[in-house]
Coordinates of C-alpha atoms in Angstrom, one line a residue:
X165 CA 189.1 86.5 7.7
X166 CA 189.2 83.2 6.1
X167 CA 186.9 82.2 2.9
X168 CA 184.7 79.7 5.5
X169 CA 184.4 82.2 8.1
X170 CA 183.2 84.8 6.0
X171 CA 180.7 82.3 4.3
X172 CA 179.5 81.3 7.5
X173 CA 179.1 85.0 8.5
X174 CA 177.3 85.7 5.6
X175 CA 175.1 83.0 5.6
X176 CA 173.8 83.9 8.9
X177 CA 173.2 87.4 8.3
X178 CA 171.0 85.9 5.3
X179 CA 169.2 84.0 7.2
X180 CA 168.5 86.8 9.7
X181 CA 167.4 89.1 7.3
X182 CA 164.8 86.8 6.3
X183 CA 163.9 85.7 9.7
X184 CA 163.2 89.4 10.1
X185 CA 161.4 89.7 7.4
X186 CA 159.0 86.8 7.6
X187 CA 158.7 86.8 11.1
X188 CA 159.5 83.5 13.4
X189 CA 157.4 80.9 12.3
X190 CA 153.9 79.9 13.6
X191 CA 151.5 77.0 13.4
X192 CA 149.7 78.3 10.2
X193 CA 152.7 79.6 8.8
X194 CA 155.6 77.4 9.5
X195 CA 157.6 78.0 6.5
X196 CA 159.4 76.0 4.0
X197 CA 162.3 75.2 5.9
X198 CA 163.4 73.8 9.5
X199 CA 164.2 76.2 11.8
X200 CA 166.6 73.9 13.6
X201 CA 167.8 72.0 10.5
X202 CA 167.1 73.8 7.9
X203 CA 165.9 70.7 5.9
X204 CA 162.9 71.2 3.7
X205 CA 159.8 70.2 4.8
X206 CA 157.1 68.1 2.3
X207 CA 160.3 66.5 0.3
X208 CA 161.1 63.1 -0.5
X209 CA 163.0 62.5 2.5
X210 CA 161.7 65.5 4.4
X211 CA 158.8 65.7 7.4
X212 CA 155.1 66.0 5.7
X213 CA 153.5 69.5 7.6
X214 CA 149.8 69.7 6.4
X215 CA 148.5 73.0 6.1
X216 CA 147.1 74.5 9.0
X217 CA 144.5 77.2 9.2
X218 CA 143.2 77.0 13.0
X219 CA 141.2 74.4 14.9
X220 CA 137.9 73.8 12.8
X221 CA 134.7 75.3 14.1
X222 CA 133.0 72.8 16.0
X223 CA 129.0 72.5 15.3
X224 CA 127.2 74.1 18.2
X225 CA 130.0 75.0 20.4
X226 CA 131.0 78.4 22.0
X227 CA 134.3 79.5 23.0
X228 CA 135.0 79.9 26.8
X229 CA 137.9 82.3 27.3
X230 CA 139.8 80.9 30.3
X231 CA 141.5 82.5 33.2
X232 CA 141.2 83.0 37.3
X233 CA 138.4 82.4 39.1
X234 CA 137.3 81.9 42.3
X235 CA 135.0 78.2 42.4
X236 CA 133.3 77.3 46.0
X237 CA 129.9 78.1 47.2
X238 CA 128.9 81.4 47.1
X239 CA 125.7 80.4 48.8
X240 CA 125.1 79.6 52.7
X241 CA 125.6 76.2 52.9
X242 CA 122.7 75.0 54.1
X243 CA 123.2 71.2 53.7
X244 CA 126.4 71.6 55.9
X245 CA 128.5 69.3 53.1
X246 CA 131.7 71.7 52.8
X247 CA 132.0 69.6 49.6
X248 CA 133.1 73.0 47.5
X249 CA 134.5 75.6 49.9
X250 CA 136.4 78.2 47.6
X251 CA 139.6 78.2 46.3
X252 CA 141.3 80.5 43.3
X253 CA 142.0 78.4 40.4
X254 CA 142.6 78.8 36.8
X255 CA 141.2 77.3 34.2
X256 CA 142.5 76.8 30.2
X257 CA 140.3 78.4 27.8
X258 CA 137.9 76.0 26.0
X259 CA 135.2 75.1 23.9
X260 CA 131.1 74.8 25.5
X261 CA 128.0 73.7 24.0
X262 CA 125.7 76.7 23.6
X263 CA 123.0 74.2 24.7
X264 CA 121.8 71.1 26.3
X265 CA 121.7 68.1 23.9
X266 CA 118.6 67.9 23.2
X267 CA 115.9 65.3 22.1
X268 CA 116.4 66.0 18.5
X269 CA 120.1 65.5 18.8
X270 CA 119.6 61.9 21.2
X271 CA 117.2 60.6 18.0
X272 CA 120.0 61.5 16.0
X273 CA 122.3 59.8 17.3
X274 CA 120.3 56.7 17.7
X275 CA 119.7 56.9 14.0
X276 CA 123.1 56.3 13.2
X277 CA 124.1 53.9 15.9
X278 CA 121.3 51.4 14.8
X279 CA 122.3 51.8 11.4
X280 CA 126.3 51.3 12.1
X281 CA 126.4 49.3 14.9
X282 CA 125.1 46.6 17.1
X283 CA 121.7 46.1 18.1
X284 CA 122.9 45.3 21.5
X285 CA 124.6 48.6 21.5
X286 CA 121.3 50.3 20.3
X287 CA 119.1 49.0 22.7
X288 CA 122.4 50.3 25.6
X289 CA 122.0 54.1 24.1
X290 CA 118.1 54.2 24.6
X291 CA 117.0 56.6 27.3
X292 CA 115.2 55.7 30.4
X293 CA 112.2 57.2 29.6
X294 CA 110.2 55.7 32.8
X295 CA 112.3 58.1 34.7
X296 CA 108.7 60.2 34.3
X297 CA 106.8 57.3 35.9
X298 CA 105.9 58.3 39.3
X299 CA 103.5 56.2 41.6
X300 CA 101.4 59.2 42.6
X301 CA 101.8 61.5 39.9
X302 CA 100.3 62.0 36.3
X303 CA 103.3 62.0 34.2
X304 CA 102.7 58.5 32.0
X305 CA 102.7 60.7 28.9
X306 CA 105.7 61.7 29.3
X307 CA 107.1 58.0 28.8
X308 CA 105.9 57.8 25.8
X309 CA 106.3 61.4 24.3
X310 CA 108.9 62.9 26.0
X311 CA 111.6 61.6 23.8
X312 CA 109.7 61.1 20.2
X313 CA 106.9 63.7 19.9
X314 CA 108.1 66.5 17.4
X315 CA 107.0 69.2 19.9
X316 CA 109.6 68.0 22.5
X317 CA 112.1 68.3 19.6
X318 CA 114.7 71.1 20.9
X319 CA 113.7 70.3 25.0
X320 CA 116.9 68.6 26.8
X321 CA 117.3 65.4 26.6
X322 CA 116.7 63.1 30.4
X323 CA 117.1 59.6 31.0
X324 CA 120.4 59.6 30.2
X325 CA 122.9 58.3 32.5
X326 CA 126.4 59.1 32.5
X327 CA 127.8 56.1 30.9
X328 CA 125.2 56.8 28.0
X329 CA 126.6 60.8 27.8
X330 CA 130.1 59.7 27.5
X331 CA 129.4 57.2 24.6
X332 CA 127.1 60.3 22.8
X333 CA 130.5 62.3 23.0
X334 CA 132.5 59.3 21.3
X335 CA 129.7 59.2 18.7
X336 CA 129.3 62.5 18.6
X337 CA 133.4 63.1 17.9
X338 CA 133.5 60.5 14.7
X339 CA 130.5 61.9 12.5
X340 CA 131.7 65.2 13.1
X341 CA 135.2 64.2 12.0
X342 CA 134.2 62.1 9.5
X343 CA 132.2 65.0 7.8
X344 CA 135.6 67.1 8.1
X345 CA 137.4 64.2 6.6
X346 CA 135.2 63.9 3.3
X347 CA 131.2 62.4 3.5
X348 CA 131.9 60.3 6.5
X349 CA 135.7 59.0 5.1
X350 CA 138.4 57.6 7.1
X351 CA 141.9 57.0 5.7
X352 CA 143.2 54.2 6.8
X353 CA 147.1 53.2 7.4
X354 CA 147.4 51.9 3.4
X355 CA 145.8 55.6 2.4
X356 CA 142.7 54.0 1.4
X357 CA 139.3 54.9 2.1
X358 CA 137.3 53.1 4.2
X359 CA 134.2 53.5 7.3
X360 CA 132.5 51.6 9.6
X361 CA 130.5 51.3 12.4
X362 CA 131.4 52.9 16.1
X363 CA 130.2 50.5 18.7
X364 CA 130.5 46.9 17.6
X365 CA 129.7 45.9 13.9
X366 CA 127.2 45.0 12.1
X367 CA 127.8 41.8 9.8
X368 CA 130.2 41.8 6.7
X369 CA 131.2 45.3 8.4
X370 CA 135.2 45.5 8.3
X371 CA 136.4 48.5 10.3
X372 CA 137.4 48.2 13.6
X373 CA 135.1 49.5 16.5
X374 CA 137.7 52.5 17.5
X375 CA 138.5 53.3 13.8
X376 CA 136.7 56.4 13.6
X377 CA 138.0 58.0 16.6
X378 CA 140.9 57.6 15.8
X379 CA 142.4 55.6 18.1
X380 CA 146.5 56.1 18.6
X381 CA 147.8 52.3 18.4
X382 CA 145.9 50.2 16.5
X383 CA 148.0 50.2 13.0
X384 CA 144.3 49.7 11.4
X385 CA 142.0 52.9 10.6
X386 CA 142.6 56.3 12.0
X387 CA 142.2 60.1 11.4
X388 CA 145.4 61.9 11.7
X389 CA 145.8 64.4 14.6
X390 CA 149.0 66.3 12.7
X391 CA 146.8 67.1 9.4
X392 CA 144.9 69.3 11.9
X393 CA 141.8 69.4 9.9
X394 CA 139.9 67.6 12.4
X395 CA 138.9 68.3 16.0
X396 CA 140.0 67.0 19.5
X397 CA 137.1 65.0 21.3
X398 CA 133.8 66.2 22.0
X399 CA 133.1 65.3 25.9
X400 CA 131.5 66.1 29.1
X401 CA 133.1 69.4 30.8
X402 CA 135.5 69.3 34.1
X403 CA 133.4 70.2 37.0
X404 CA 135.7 73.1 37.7
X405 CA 135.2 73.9 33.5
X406 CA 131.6 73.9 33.9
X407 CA 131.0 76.1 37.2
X408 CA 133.9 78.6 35.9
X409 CA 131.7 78.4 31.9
X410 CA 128.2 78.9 34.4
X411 CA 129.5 81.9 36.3
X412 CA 131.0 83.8 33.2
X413 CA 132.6 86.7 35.2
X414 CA 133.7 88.2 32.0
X415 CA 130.8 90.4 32.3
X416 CA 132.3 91.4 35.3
X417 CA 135.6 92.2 33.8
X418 CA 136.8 95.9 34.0
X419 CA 138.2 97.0 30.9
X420 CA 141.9 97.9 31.0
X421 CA 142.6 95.8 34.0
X422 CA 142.2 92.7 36.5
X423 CA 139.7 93.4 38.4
X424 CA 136.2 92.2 38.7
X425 CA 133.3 94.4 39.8
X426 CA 131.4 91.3 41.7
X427 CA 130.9 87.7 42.2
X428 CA 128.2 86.5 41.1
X429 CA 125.7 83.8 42.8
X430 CA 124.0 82.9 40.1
X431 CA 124.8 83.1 36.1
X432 CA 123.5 86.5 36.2
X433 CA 124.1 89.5 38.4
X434 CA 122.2 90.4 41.7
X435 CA 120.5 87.8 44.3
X436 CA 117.4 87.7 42.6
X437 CA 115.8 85.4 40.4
X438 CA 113.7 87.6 38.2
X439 CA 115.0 89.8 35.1
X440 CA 115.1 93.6 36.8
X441 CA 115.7 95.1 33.3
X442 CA 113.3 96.2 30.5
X443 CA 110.1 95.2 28.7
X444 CA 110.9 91.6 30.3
X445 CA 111.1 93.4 33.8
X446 CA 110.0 90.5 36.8
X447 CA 110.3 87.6 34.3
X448 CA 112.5 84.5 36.4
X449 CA 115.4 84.0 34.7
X450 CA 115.8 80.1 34.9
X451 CA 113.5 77.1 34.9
X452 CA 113.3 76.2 38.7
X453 CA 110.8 75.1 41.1
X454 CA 110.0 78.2 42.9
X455 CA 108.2 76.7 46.2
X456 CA 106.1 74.0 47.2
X457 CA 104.1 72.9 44.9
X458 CA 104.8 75.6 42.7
X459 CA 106.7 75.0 39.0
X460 CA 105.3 77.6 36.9
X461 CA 103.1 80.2 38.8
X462 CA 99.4 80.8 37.9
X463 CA 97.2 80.5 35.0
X464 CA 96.9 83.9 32.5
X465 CA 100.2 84.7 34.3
X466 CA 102.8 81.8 34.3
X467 CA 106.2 83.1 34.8
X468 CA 109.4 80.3 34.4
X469 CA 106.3 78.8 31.6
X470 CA 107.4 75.4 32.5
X471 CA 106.3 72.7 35.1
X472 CA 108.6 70.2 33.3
X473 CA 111.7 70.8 31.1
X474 CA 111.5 74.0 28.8
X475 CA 113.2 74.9 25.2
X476 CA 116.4 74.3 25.4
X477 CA 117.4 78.2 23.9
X478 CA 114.7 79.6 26.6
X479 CA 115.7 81.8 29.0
X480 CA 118.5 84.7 28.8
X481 CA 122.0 83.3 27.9
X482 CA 124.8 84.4 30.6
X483 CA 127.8 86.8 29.3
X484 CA 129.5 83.5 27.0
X485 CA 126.2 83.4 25.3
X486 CA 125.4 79.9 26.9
X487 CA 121.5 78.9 27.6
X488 CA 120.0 77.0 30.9
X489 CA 123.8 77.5 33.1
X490 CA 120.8 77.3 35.8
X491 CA 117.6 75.8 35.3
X492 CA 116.3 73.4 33.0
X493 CA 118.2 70.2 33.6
X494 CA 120.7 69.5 36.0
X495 CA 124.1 68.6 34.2
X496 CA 126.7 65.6 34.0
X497 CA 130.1 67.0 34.4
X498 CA 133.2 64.1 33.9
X499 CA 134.6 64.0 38.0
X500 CA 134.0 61.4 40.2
X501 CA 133.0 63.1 43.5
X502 CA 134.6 63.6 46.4
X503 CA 133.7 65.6 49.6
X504 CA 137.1 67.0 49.8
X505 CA 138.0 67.7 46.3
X506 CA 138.3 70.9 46.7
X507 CA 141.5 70.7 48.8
X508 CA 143.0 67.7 46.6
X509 CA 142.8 68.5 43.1
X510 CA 145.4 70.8 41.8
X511 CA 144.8 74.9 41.0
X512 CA 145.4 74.5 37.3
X513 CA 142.6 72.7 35.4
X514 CA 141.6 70.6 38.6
X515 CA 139.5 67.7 38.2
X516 CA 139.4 64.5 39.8
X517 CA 139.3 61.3 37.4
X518 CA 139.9 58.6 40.0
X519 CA 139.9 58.1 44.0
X520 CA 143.5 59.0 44.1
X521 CA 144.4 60.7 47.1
X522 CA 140.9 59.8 48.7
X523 CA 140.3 56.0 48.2
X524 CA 136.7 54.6 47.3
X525 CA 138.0 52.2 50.7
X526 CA 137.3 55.4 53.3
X527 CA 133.8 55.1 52.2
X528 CA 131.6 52.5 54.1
X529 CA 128.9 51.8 51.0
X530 CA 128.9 48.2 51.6
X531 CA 127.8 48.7 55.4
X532 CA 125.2 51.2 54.1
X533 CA 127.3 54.0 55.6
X534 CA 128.4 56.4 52.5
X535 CA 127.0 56.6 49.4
X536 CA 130.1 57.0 47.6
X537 CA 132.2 55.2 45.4
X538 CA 134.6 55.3 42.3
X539 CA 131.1 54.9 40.2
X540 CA 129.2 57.9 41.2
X541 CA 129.6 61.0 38.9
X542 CA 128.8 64.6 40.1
X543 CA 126.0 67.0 38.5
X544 CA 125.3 70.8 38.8
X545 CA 123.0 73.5 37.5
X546 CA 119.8 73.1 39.5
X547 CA 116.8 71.6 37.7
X548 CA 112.7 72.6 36.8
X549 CA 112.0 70.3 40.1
X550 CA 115.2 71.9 42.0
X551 CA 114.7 75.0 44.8
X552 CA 116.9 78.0 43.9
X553 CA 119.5 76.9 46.3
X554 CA 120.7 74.4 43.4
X555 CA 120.8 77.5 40.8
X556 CA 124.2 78.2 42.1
X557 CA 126.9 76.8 39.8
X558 CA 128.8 76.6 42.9
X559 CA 126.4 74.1 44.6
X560 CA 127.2 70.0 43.6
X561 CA 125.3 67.0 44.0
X562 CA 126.5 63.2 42.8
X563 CA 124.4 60.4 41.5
X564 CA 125.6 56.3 40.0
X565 CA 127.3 57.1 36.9
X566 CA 124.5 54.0 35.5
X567 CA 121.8 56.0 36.9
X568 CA 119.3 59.1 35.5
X569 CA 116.8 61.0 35.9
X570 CA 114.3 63.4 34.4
X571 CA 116.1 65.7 36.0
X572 CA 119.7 65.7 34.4
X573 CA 121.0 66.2 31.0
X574 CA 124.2 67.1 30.0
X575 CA 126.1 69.2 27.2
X576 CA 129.8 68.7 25.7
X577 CA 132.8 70.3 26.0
X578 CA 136.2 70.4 24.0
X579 CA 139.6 72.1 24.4
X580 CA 140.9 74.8 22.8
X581 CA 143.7 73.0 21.0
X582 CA 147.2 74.9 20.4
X583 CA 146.3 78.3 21.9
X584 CA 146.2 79.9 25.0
X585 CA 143.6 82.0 24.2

């Protein structure tokens, strides 16, 4: 054996004792050295690899496990839509608010919009709070307490439509990143530290609009994705993430294999609507209209407790620990409906961004025939003015993406970056 042969052999035999040793390399523990060139990482002329510990734990989130589900109406479909017949899917494992945003959170946020950005923007993120105003009803308070009064602090949100959720994610995404980056720092393309406002400046303000998102593409102010020490964006859930997060069959799960001991109908096990368990026994478990006339049940006795919204952390949480699944406030989720989604949209992570496959054109809006378009976004959950029919995550309803109510809310969602589980 020649001196180069036996080098080479030897130098491979090194390097696979300390491949065994070390293990192959991971995304926290990458190693020193390439494991396709062998060049030295953080060098001179080598790549930069920050140090990586695991996404960062994102304020008020809870983690979703994904996995195989069944989504569709469980319920009789009474309506006669077959918008959401059921199909076996799967869906990624991702991130969940625990709870609605709330009021607390939308004054928050319009806090730091009127202090960073434009007025015109400011007056774009205030709720609709007339959406209590009803000609023959007694809910004026409401328009002018709902939002503001202290006691309404930690009740969801309403008003908001979904143009205004989306740009609350956006917001929502910077000052969270920002506080990860260093007391609301960016670093910009020179390495210098700068910030600004989000949606359009204020005067003598420097930084561009998308700075800190950290928009891909601009050359100007950005947060780097591969230092990792920031998160992907908050936004609103896929449908299919949100009825798959509300019908958390992991408490269905038999241990040791795949099987699940039932489908649920509502968040929680059983047909019923009451809690059948406890000191708590006959208690309802959501925040729903229960008959005609009926939000709350009787005096010395009430049993939701709420003829409007209720706390958002009221109610029992469903087996991923998230509150009001059902109940409460309807939610936004990010599709654009379509009756035959269902049959469209692929069986990994479906969701349907766009009318493709289903033009906005097969729709007759402008002759009054259809209501639909490529500007009306679904909602689910069911609502404090909702029947229980609308309880049932698999149940779906759509509304103008400019539009809202006092009956929908909304909650974010993010992915679960670089794992599978």
């Amino acid at each position: 054996m020649n001196l180069a042969k036996y080098l080479c052999y030897a130098a491979v035999g090194t390097l696979a004792l300390a491949s065994c040793k070390q293990g192959p390399p991971t995304s926290t523990k990458p190693g020193k050295y390439s494991s396709t060139t062998g060049l030295e990482y953080n060098t001179e002329q080598g790549m930069k690899v920050a140090d990586y510990q695991g996404i960062p734990e994102g304020p008020g989130l809870v983690f979703i496990e994904g996995g195989r589900t069944v989504l569709g109406s469980s319920e009789e479909d009474v309506a006669m839509t077959r918008d959401n017949v059921e199909r076996t899917v799967t869906i990624a494992s991702f991130y969940m608010d625990e709870a609605e945003v709330a009021n607390i959170h939308w004054l928050e946020y319009l806090h730091f919009v009127r202090k960073d950005s434009a007025e015109e923007f400011y007056q774009s993120a205030l709720p609709d709070t007339t959406v209590w105003a009803r000609e023959l009803s007694f809910n004026d308070p409401y328009v002018d307490y709902y939002l503001r009064y202290p006691g309404f602090r930690y009740f969801p949100v309403v008003g908001v439509s979904w143009l205004q959720a989306n740009d609350y994610c956006t917001w929502r995404t910077a000052k969270v990143n920002e506080k990860l980056a260093g007391e609301g720092d960016i670093e910009d393309g020179g390495g210098k530290k700068k910030g600004g406002g989000l949606f359009g400046k204020k005067k003598n303000a420097d930084a561009p609009a998308d700075a800190a998102v950290g928009a891909e593409g601009t050359g100007k102010s950005k947060i780097a994705i591969e230092n990792g020490n920031t998160l992907p964006n908050y936004r609103l859930p896929t449908e299919a993430e949100w009825e798959y997060a509300a019908q958390a069959l992991i408490g269905t799960q038999e241990t040791g294999n795949e099987n699940q001991e039932n489908k649920r109908i509502y968040p929680w096990d059983g047909r019923q609507m009451r809690n059948p368990y406890g000191k708590k026994m006959g208690q309802f478990l959501a925040n729903f209209k229960r008959g005609r006339g009926d939000y709350a049940g009787i005096a010395g006795s009430l049993n939701d407790g709420a003829m409007i919204t209720e706390y958002v952390y009221a109610y029992p949480p469903n087996d991923y620990g998230l509150y009001n699944m059902s109940g409460n406030v309807n939610e936004w989720v990010q599709d654009i409906y379509r009756p035959l989604s269902f049959q469209d949209e692929e069986d990994l992570n479906p969701f349907r961004r766009n009318g493709f496959l289903d033009k906005a054109e097969g729709y007759d809006k402008k002759g009054y025939q259809s209501l639909i378009d490529d500007h009306v976004r679904v909602f689910k959950g069911g609502s404090w003015k909702d029947v229980a029919y609308w309880l049932s995550p698999g149940t779906r309803r759509f509304m103008a993406e400019d539009s809202a109510t006092a009956a929908i809310g909304f909650r974010c969602a993010m992915i679960n970056a670089g794992s599978n589980k």
